[in-house]
Amino acid sequence: MDQVLAAMPRWADPNVLVGFDTADDAGVYKLTPELALVQTVDFFTPIVDDPYTFGAIAAANALSDVYAMGGRPLSALSIVGYPANGDLEDLEQILRGGAEKMHEAGCSVIGGHSVADEEIKFGYAVTGLVHPERVKANSAARAGDALFFTKRLGTGVIGTALKRGMARDEHVAEAVASMLTLNRRALEEMLRFDVHGLTDVTGFGLIGHAREMAVASKVTLEIAVDRVRLLPGALEYARLGAVPGGLKNNREFASCAVETARQLPSELEDLFYDPQTSGGLLFTLPEQDGAALARAFEPAYAIGRVLPRGEQPIKLI
C-alpha cells in the first residue's frame, strides 16, 4: 500500500490539514477558522464469536481514529458485507452492538451500505469535528518528550488463540474488555496537558504505528520493552505459536526500522508487532506533563521517550 499511495496524484488544497502523506489515522479538512472535519473508515472480519460483541468492537475501533486526531465523533455510516443467505438474527446483533457503542460515544449512525459477501465484514466511516488549531497529528512528536501508551498489547495473539481453541475464557474476557473500551476518556484526560504527537495502535502493531510517528516527526522513539504492559495470556499464546498472519506481515515490513539494544525472547518481540484491534493511544508530551497525567489517569503509562533522529526510527531497550 505504501508503494501504491506513493504513486497517487496530489492536488494542493489549503484546507486539507491532514491527508495521507504521513500515514496518519484520519483526514482533516478545514471548514472555517474554528471548525474542521475529521474523516476515517475502518472495517474488518469477525474477531470474536458473539455477533453483538463483534459489532461493538468494530465501532470502538472505527471511532478510535477520530480520537487519535484529537477530534469528537459526530456521525457514522455503517459498512456491511454479509452472506446473502446468512442468519439475519446474527446480522441484527452485529448492527445493534455497533449502534449501541456509537451511542455510548455520542456518535449518530445516519445510514450505511451493504453488499452480499460470503465473508462477513463490518465497520464504519466516521466523521468528527476538531478545532483546526487543536488537531493532534502523528507528525508532532518532539525530541525530549516522554512517550506514553494507554492500553495493553496482545489482542491479535489472543484472538488467534481463540480461533485455534487455545484461549482461556478469562483471557478472552480481558482482551474483549480492552477492545470495547473507547479511547474517549483517555483523550479527554490527555487534552488537559500539552500533548504533541498522537496516534492509535491498531492493525500495524505498536512498532508499525510508532514507526509512522517517528518517520513523520523526524525523530527516534525509544521504547523500554519492560515497561510495555501485556494482556494476560498474550505472552503464553505467543510462545505456543498463536501468531496471526498480520503479525508476520508487520514484522516483515517494519523490523528493518528497529534497532534492538538487547536480545529479546521471540515471543515477547512478536507482541510488539501484534496487530491490535481497538488498541490504545500512543502519544508524546513533556515529561512533567506525563508524570501529572499518569497520576490523574492510571491507564496512561510511560513506555519510553523521544530522541533526536538516530540511525533507526525505533529503538528497543
CSV table of C-alpha atoms in Angstrom, one decimal:
chain,number,residue,atom,x,y,z
A,1,MET,CA,0.0,0.0,0.0
A,2,ASP,CA,2.9,2.4,0.7
A,3,GLN,CA,4.1,1.8,-2.9
A,4,VAL,CA,0.6,2.4,-4.3
A,5,LEU,CA,-0.1,5.6,-2.3
A,6,ALA,CA,3.3,7.0,-3.3
A,7,ALA,CA,2.1,6.9,-6.9
A,8,MET,CA,-1.1,8.6,-6.3
A,9,PRO,CA,-1.5,12.2,-7.7
A,10,ARG,CA,-1.7,15.0,-5.2
A,11,TRP,CA,-3.5,18.3,-5.7
A,12,ALA,CA,-2.8,21.2,-3.4
A,13,ASP,CA,-5.8,22.3,-1.2
A,14,PRO,CA,-5.0,24.7,1.6
A,15,ASN,CA,-8.0,23.3,3.6
A,16,VAL,CA,-6.6,19.8,3.8
A,17,LEU,CA,-4.8,20.0,7.2
A,18,VAL,CA,-4.0,16.2,7.3
A,19,GLY,CA,-4.0,14.0,4.2
A,20,PHE,CA,-2.5,10.6,3.6
A,21,ASP,CA,1.1,11.9,3.3
A,22,THR,CA,2.2,10.9,6.8
A,23,ALA,CA,0.0,7.7,7.2
A,24,ASP,CA,-2.0,9.5,9.9
A,25,ASP,CA,-5.1,8.0,11.4
A,26,ALA,CA,-7.7,10.2,9.7
A,27,GLY,CA,-8.0,13.0,7.3
A,28,VAL,CA,-8.7,16.5,8.5
A,29,TYR,CA,-10.4,19.2,6.3
A,30,LYS,CA,-10.8,22.8,7.5
A,31,LEU,CA,-14.3,24.3,7.0
A,32,THR,CA,-13.9,27.5,8.9
A,33,PRO,CA,-11.1,29.1,11.0
A,34,GLU,CA,-12.8,27.4,14.1
A,35,LEU,CA,-14.0,24.1,12.6
A,36,ALA,CA,-12.6,21.2,10.8
A,37,LEU,CA,-13.9,17.8,9.7
A,38,VAL,CA,-12.1,14.6,10.8
A,39,GLN,CA,-12.9,11.6,8.5
A,40,THR,CA,-12.0,8.0,8.7
A,41,VAL,CA,-13.1,4.5,7.7
A,42,ASP,CA,-12.4,1.1,9.2
A,43,PHE,CA,-13.9,-2.4,8.8
A,44,PHE,CA,-12.8,-6.0,9.2
A,45,THR,CA,-13.9,-9.6,9.6
A,46,PRO,CA,-15.1,-11.1,12.9
A,47,ILE,CA,-12.6,-11.5,15.6
A,48,VAL,CA,-14.9,-12.9,18.3
A,49,ASP,CA,-17.7,-15.4,18.2
A,50,ASP,CA,-20.5,-13.3,19.6
A,51,PRO,CA,-22.1,-11.1,16.8
A,52,TYR,CA,-23.2,-8.3,19.2
A,53,THR,CA,-19.7,-8.0,20.7
A,54,PHE,CA,-18.1,-8.1,17.2
A,55,GLY,CA,-20.3,-5.1,16.2
A,56,ALA,CA,-19.4,-3.1,19.3
A,57,ILE,CA,-15.7,-3.8,18.9
A,58,ALA,CA,-15.8,-2.7,15.2
A,59,ALA,CA,-17.5,0.5,16.3
A,60,ALA,CA,-14.9,1.2,19.0
A,61,ASN,CA,-12.1,0.5,16.6
A,62,ALA,CA,-13.5,2.9,13.9
A,63,LEU,CA,-14.1,5.7,16.5
A,64,SER,CA,-10.5,5.4,17.7
A,65,ASP,CA,-9.1,7.1,14.6
A,66,VAL,CA,-11.2,10.3,15.3
A,67,TYR,CA,-10.0,10.3,18.9
A,68,ALA,CA,-6.4,9.8,17.6
A,69,MET,CA,-6.7,13.2,15.8
A,70,GLY,CA,-8.0,15.0,18.9
A,71,GLY,CA,-11.5,15.0,17.5
A,72,ARG,CA,-15.0,14.4,18.7
A,73,PRO,CA,-17.0,11.8,16.7
A,74,LEU,CA,-20.2,13.2,15.2
A,75,SER,CA,-21.8,10.8,12.8
A,76,ALA,CA,-21.1,7.4,11.2
A,77,LEU,CA,-22.1,5.3,8.2
A,78,SER,CA,-22.1,1.5,8.5
A,79,ILE,CA,-20.3,-0.7,6.1
A,80,VAL,CA,-21.6,-4.3,5.9
A,81,GLY,CA,-20.5,-7.4,3.9
A,82,TYR,CA,-22.8,-10.3,4.7
A,83,PRO,CA,-23.7,-13.6,3.0
A,84,ALA,CA,-27.0,-13.4,1.0
A,85,ASN,CA,-28.3,-16.4,2.9
A,86,GLY,CA,-26.8,-15.5,6.2
A,87,ASP,CA,-28.5,-15.6,9.6
A,88,LEU,CA,-30.4,-12.3,9.9
A,89,GLU,CA,-30.6,-12.5,13.7
A,90,ASP,CA,-26.8,-12.5,13.7
A,91,LEU,CA,-26.7,-9.5,11.4
A,92,GLU,CA,-29.2,-7.7,13.6
A,93,GLN,CA,-26.9,-8.3,16.6
A,94,ILE,CA,-23.9,-7.1,14.8
A,95,LEU,CA,-25.7,-3.8,13.8
A,96,ARG,CA,-27.1,-3.5,17.3
A,97,GLY,CA,-23.8,-3.9,19.0
A,98,GLY,CA,-22.2,-1.3,16.7
A,99,ALA,CA,-25.1,1.1,17.2
A,100,GLU,CA,-25.1,1.0,20.9
A,101,LYS,CA,-21.3,1.5,21.1
A,102,MET,CA,-21.7,4.5,18.8
A,103,HIS,CA,-24.5,5.8,21.1
A,104,GLU,CA,-22.1,5.5,24.0
A,105,ALA,CA,-19.7,7.7,22.1
A,106,GLY,CA,-22.3,10.3,21.3
A,107,CYS,CA,-22.0,9.5,17.6
A,108,SER,CA,-25.1,9.1,15.5
A,109,VAL,CA,-25.4,6.3,12.9
A,110,ILE,CA,-27.1,8.0,10.0
A,111,GLY,CA,-27.0,5.3,7.3
A,112,GLY,CA,-24.7,2.9,5.6
A,113,HIS,CA,-24.2,0.5,2.7
A,114,SER,CA,-24.3,-3.3,2.4
A,115,VAL,CA,-23.2,-5.8,-0.2
A,116,ALA,CA,-23.6,-9.6,-0.4
A,117,ASP,CA,-20.3,-11.2,0.5
A,118,GLU,CA,-19.6,-14.7,1.6
A,119,GLU,CA,-17.1,-13.4,4.1
A,120,ILE,CA,-18.6,-11.2,6.9
A,121,LYS,CA,-17.2,-7.7,7.2
A,122,PHE,CA,-18.4,-4.8,9.3
A,123,GLY,CA,-17.3,-1.4,10.3
A,124,TYR,CA,-17.9,2.3,9.9
A,125,ALA,CA,-17.0,5.5,8.1
A,126,VAL,CA,-16.9,8.1,10.9
A,127,THR,CA,-17.0,11.9,10.7
A,128,GLY,CA,-15.9,14.0,13.6
A,129,LEU,CA,-15.1,17.6,14.5
A,130,VAL,CA,-12.0,19.3,15.7
A,131,HIS,CA,-10.7,22.9,16.0
A,132,PRO,CA,-8.1,23.4,13.2
A,133,GLU,CA,-5.5,24.6,15.7
A,134,ARG,CA,-6.1,21.7,18.0
A,135,VAL,CA,-5.5,18.8,15.6
A,136,LYS,CA,-3.3,16.1,17.1
A,137,ALA,CA,-1.1,14.6,14.4
A,138,ASN,CA,1.4,11.7,14.4
A,139,SER,CA,3.9,14.2,12.9
A,140,ALA,CA,4.2,16.4,16.0
A,141,ALA,CA,6.4,14.3,18.4
A,142,ARG,CA,9.4,16.3,19.7
A,143,ALA,CA,12.8,15.3,20.9
A,144,GLY,CA,12.8,15.4,24.7
A,145,ASP,CA,9.1,14.3,25.0
A,146,ALA,CA,8.0,11.3,27.1
A,147,LEU,CA,6.3,8.5,25.2
A,148,PHE,CA,3.0,7.2,26.7
A,149,PHE,CA,0.5,4.5,25.9
A,150,THR,CA,-3.0,3.8,27.2
A,151,LYS,CA,-3.7,0.0,26.7
A,152,ARG,CA,-2.1,-3.3,26.9
A,153,LEU,CA,-0.8,-5.4,23.9
A,154,GLY,CA,-1.9,-8.8,22.8
A,155,THR,CA,-5.4,-8.7,21.2
A,156,GLY,CA,-4.2,-10.2,17.9
A,157,VAL,CA,-2.4,-13.1,19.5
A,158,ILE,CA,-5.3,-13.8,21.9
A,159,GLY,CA,-7.8,-13.6,19.0
A,160,THR,CA,-5.7,-16.2,17.1
A,161,ALA,CA,-5.6,-18.4,20.2
A,162,LEU,CA,-9.4,-18.2,20.4
A,163,LYS,CA,-9.8,-19.3,16.8
A,164,ARG,CA,-7.5,-22.3,17.5
A,165,GLY,CA,-9.4,-23.3,20.6
A,166,MET,CA,-6.4,-22.5,22.9
A,167,ALA,CA,-7.5,-19.4,24.7
A,168,ARG,CA,-8.9,-19.5,28.3
A,169,ASP,CA,-12.2,-17.7,28.9
A,170,GLU,CA,-10.7,-15.2,31.4
A,171,HIS,CA,-8.0,-14.2,28.9
A,172,VAL,CA,-10.6,-13.7,26.1
A,173,ALA,CA,-12.7,-11.6,28.5
A,174,GLU,CA,-9.8,-9.3,29.3
A,175,ALA,CA,-9.0,-8.8,25.7
A,176,VAL,CA,-12.6,-8.1,24.8
A,177,ALA,CA,-13.0,-5.6,27.6
A,178,SER,CA,-9.9,-3.8,26.3
A,179,MET,CA,-11.3,-3.7,22.8
A,180,LEU,CA,-14.7,-2.5,23.9
A,181,THR,CA,-13.2,0.4,25.9
A,182,LEU,CA,-13.5,3.7,24.0
A,183,ASN,CA,-10.5,5.9,23.8
A,184,ARG,CA,-12.7,8.9,24.6
A,185,ARG,CA,-11.8,9.1,28.2
A,186,ALA,CA,-8.1,8.8,27.5
A,187,LEU,CA,-8.3,11.6,25.0
A,188,GLU,CA,-10.2,13.9,27.4
A,189,GLU,CA,-7.7,13.3,30.1
A,190,MET,CA,-4.6,13.9,27.9
A,191,LEU,CA,-6.0,17.0,26.3
A,192,ARG,CA,-5.7,18.7,29.7
A,193,PHE,CA,-2.0,18.6,29.0
A,194,ASP,CA,0.4,19.7,26.2
A,195,VAL,CA,0.2,16.6,24.0
A,196,HIS,CA,2.4,16.8,20.9
A,197,GLY,CA,2.3,13.7,18.8
A,198,LEU,CA,-0.7,11.3,18.9
A,199,THR,CA,-1.7,8.1,17.1
A,200,ASP,CA,-3.6,5.0,17.9
A,201,VAL,CA,-2.2,1.5,17.8
A,202,THR,CA,-4.2,-0.8,15.6
A,203,GLY,CA,-3.5,-3.1,12.7
A,204,PHE,CA,0.2,-2.3,12.2
A,205,GLY,CA,1.0,-3.1,15.9
A,206,LEU,CA,2.9,-1.0,18.3
A,207,ILE,CA,6.1,-1.0,16.2
A,208,GLY,CA,4.3,-0.2,13.0
A,209,HIS,CA,2.4,2.8,14.3
A,210,ALA,CA,5.4,4.0,16.4
A,211,ARG,CA,7.4,3.9,13.2
A,212,GLU,CA,4.9,6.0,11.4
A,213,MET,CA,5.0,8.6,14.2
A,214,ALA,CA,8.8,8.6,14.3
A,215,VAL,CA,9.2,9.0,10.5
A,216,ALA,CA,6.6,11.7,10.2
A,217,SER,CA,8.1,13.6,13.2
A,218,LYS,CA,11.7,13.0,12.0
A,219,VAL,CA,12.7,11.6,15.5
A,220,THR,CA,13.5,8.3,17.1
A,221,LEU,CA,11.2,6.7,19.5
A,222,GLU,CA,13.0,4.8,22.3
A,223,ILE,CA,10.7,2.1,23.8
A,224,ALA,CA,11.6,0.4,27.1
A,225,VAL,CA,10.4,-3.1,26.4
A,226,ASP,CA,9.8,-4.0,30.1
A,227,ARG,CA,7.5,-1.0,30.6
A,228,VAL,CA,5.0,-2.1,27.9
A,229,ARG,CA,2.0,-3.8,29.5
A,230,LEU,CA,0.7,-7.1,28.1
A,231,LEU,CA,-2.8,-8.6,28.2
A,232,PRO,CA,-3.0,-11.7,30.5
A,233,GLY,CA,-2.2,-14.8,28.4
A,234,ALA,CA,-0.7,-12.9,25.4
A,235,LEU,CA,2.9,-14.0,26.1
A,236,GLU,CA,1.8,-17.6,26.7
A,237,TYR,CA,-0.1,-17.8,23.5
A,238,ALA,CA,2.7,-16.2,21.5
A,239,ARG,CA,5.1,-18.8,23.0
A,240,LEU,CA,2.7,-21.5,21.8
A,241,GLY,CA,2.7,-20.1,18.3
A,242,ALA,CA,-0.7,-18.4,18.1
A,243,VAL,CA,0.7,-15.8,15.8
A,244,PRO,CA,-1.7,-14.0,13.3
A,245,GLY,CA,-0.7,-13.5,9.7
A,246,GLY,CA,-0.8,-9.8,10.2
A,247,LEU,CA,1.9,-10.0,12.9
A,248,LYS,CA,4.2,-11.7,10.4
A,249,ASN,CA,3.4,-9.0,7.8
A,250,ASN,CA,4.1,-6.2,10.3
A,251,ARG,CA,7.4,-7.7,11.2
A,252,GLU,CA,8.5,-8.1,7.6
A,253,PHE,CA,7.6,-4.5,6.8
A,254,ALA,CA,8.8,-2.7,9.9
A,255,SER,CA,11.6,-4.7,11.6
A,256,CYS,CA,14.2,-3.0,9.3
A,257,ALA,CA,13.3,0.3,11.0
A,258,VAL,CA,14.1,-1.1,14.5
A,259,GLU,CA,17.4,-1.0,16.5
A,260,THR,CA,17.4,-3.5,19.3
A,261,ALA,CA,19.7,-2.8,22.2
A,262,ARG,CA,19.4,-6.4,23.6
A,263,GLN,CA,18.3,-9.9,22.7
A,264,LEU,CA,14.6,-10.3,23.3
A,265,PRO,CA,12.7,-13.6,23.6
A,266,SER,CA,11.0,-14.2,20.3
A,267,GLU,CA,7.5,-14.4,21.8
A,268,LEU,CA,8.0,-11.1,23.5
A,269,GLU,CA,9.2,-9.4,20.4
A,270,ASP,CA,6.2,-10.9,18.5
A,271,LEU,CA,3.8,-8.9,20.7
A,272,PHE,CA,5.4,-5.6,19.6
A,273,TYR,CA,4.3,-6.4,16.0
A,274,ASP,CA,1.0,-7.9,17.0
A,275,PRO,CA,-1.9,-6.3,15.1
A,276,GLN,CA,-4.2,-4.7,17.6
A,277,THR,CA,-8.0,-4.1,17.3
A,278,SER,CA,-9.3,-1.0,19.1
A,279,GLY,CA,-5.9,-0.6,20.7
A,280,GLY,CA,-4.7,2.2,22.9
A,281,LEU,CA,-3.5,5.8,22.2
A,282,LEU,CA,0.3,6.3,21.7
A,283,PHE,CA,1.3,9.9,22.4
A,284,THR,CA,4.1,12.2,23.4
A,285,LEU,CA,4.2,15.2,25.7
A,286,PRO,CA,6.7,17.0,28.0
A,287,GLU,CA,8.0,14.7,30.8
A,288,GLN,CA,6.5,16.9,33.6
A,289,ASP,CA,3.1,16.7,32.0
A,290,GLY,CA,3.4,13.0,31.5
A,291,ALA,CA,4.0,12.5,35.2
A,292,ALA,CA,1.0,14.6,36.1
A,293,LEU,CA,-1.2,12.7,33.6
A,294,ALA,CA,-0.1,9.3,34.9
A,295,ARG,CA,-1.2,10.4,38.4
A,296,ALA,CA,-4.6,11.6,37.1
A,297,PHE,CA,-5.3,8.8,34.7
A,298,GLU,CA,-3.8,5.4,35.6
A,299,PRO,CA,-4.4,3.7,32.3
A,300,ALA,CA,-1.9,6.1,30.7
A,301,TYR,CA,1.7,5.0,31.4
A,302,ALA,CA,5.2,5.9,30.2
A,303,ILE,CA,6.9,3.4,27.8
A,304,GLY,CA,9.8,5.5,26.6
A,305,ARG,CA,11.0,8.8,25.3
A,306,VAL,CA,11.5,10.7,22.1
A,307,LEU,CA,15.1,11.2,20.9
A,308,PRO,CA,16.6,13.2,18.1
A,309,ARG,CA,16.6,11.1,14.9
A,310,GLY,CA,19.2,8.4,15.1
A,311,GLU,CA,20.1,5.5,12.8
A,312,GLN,CA,16.7,4.0,13.0
A,313,PRO,CA,13.2,5.4,13.8
A,314,ILE,CA,12.6,2.9,16.6
A,315,LYS,CA,15.0,1.8,19.3
A,316,LEU,CA,14.0,-1.0,21.7
A,317,ILE,CA,15.9,-1.1,25.1
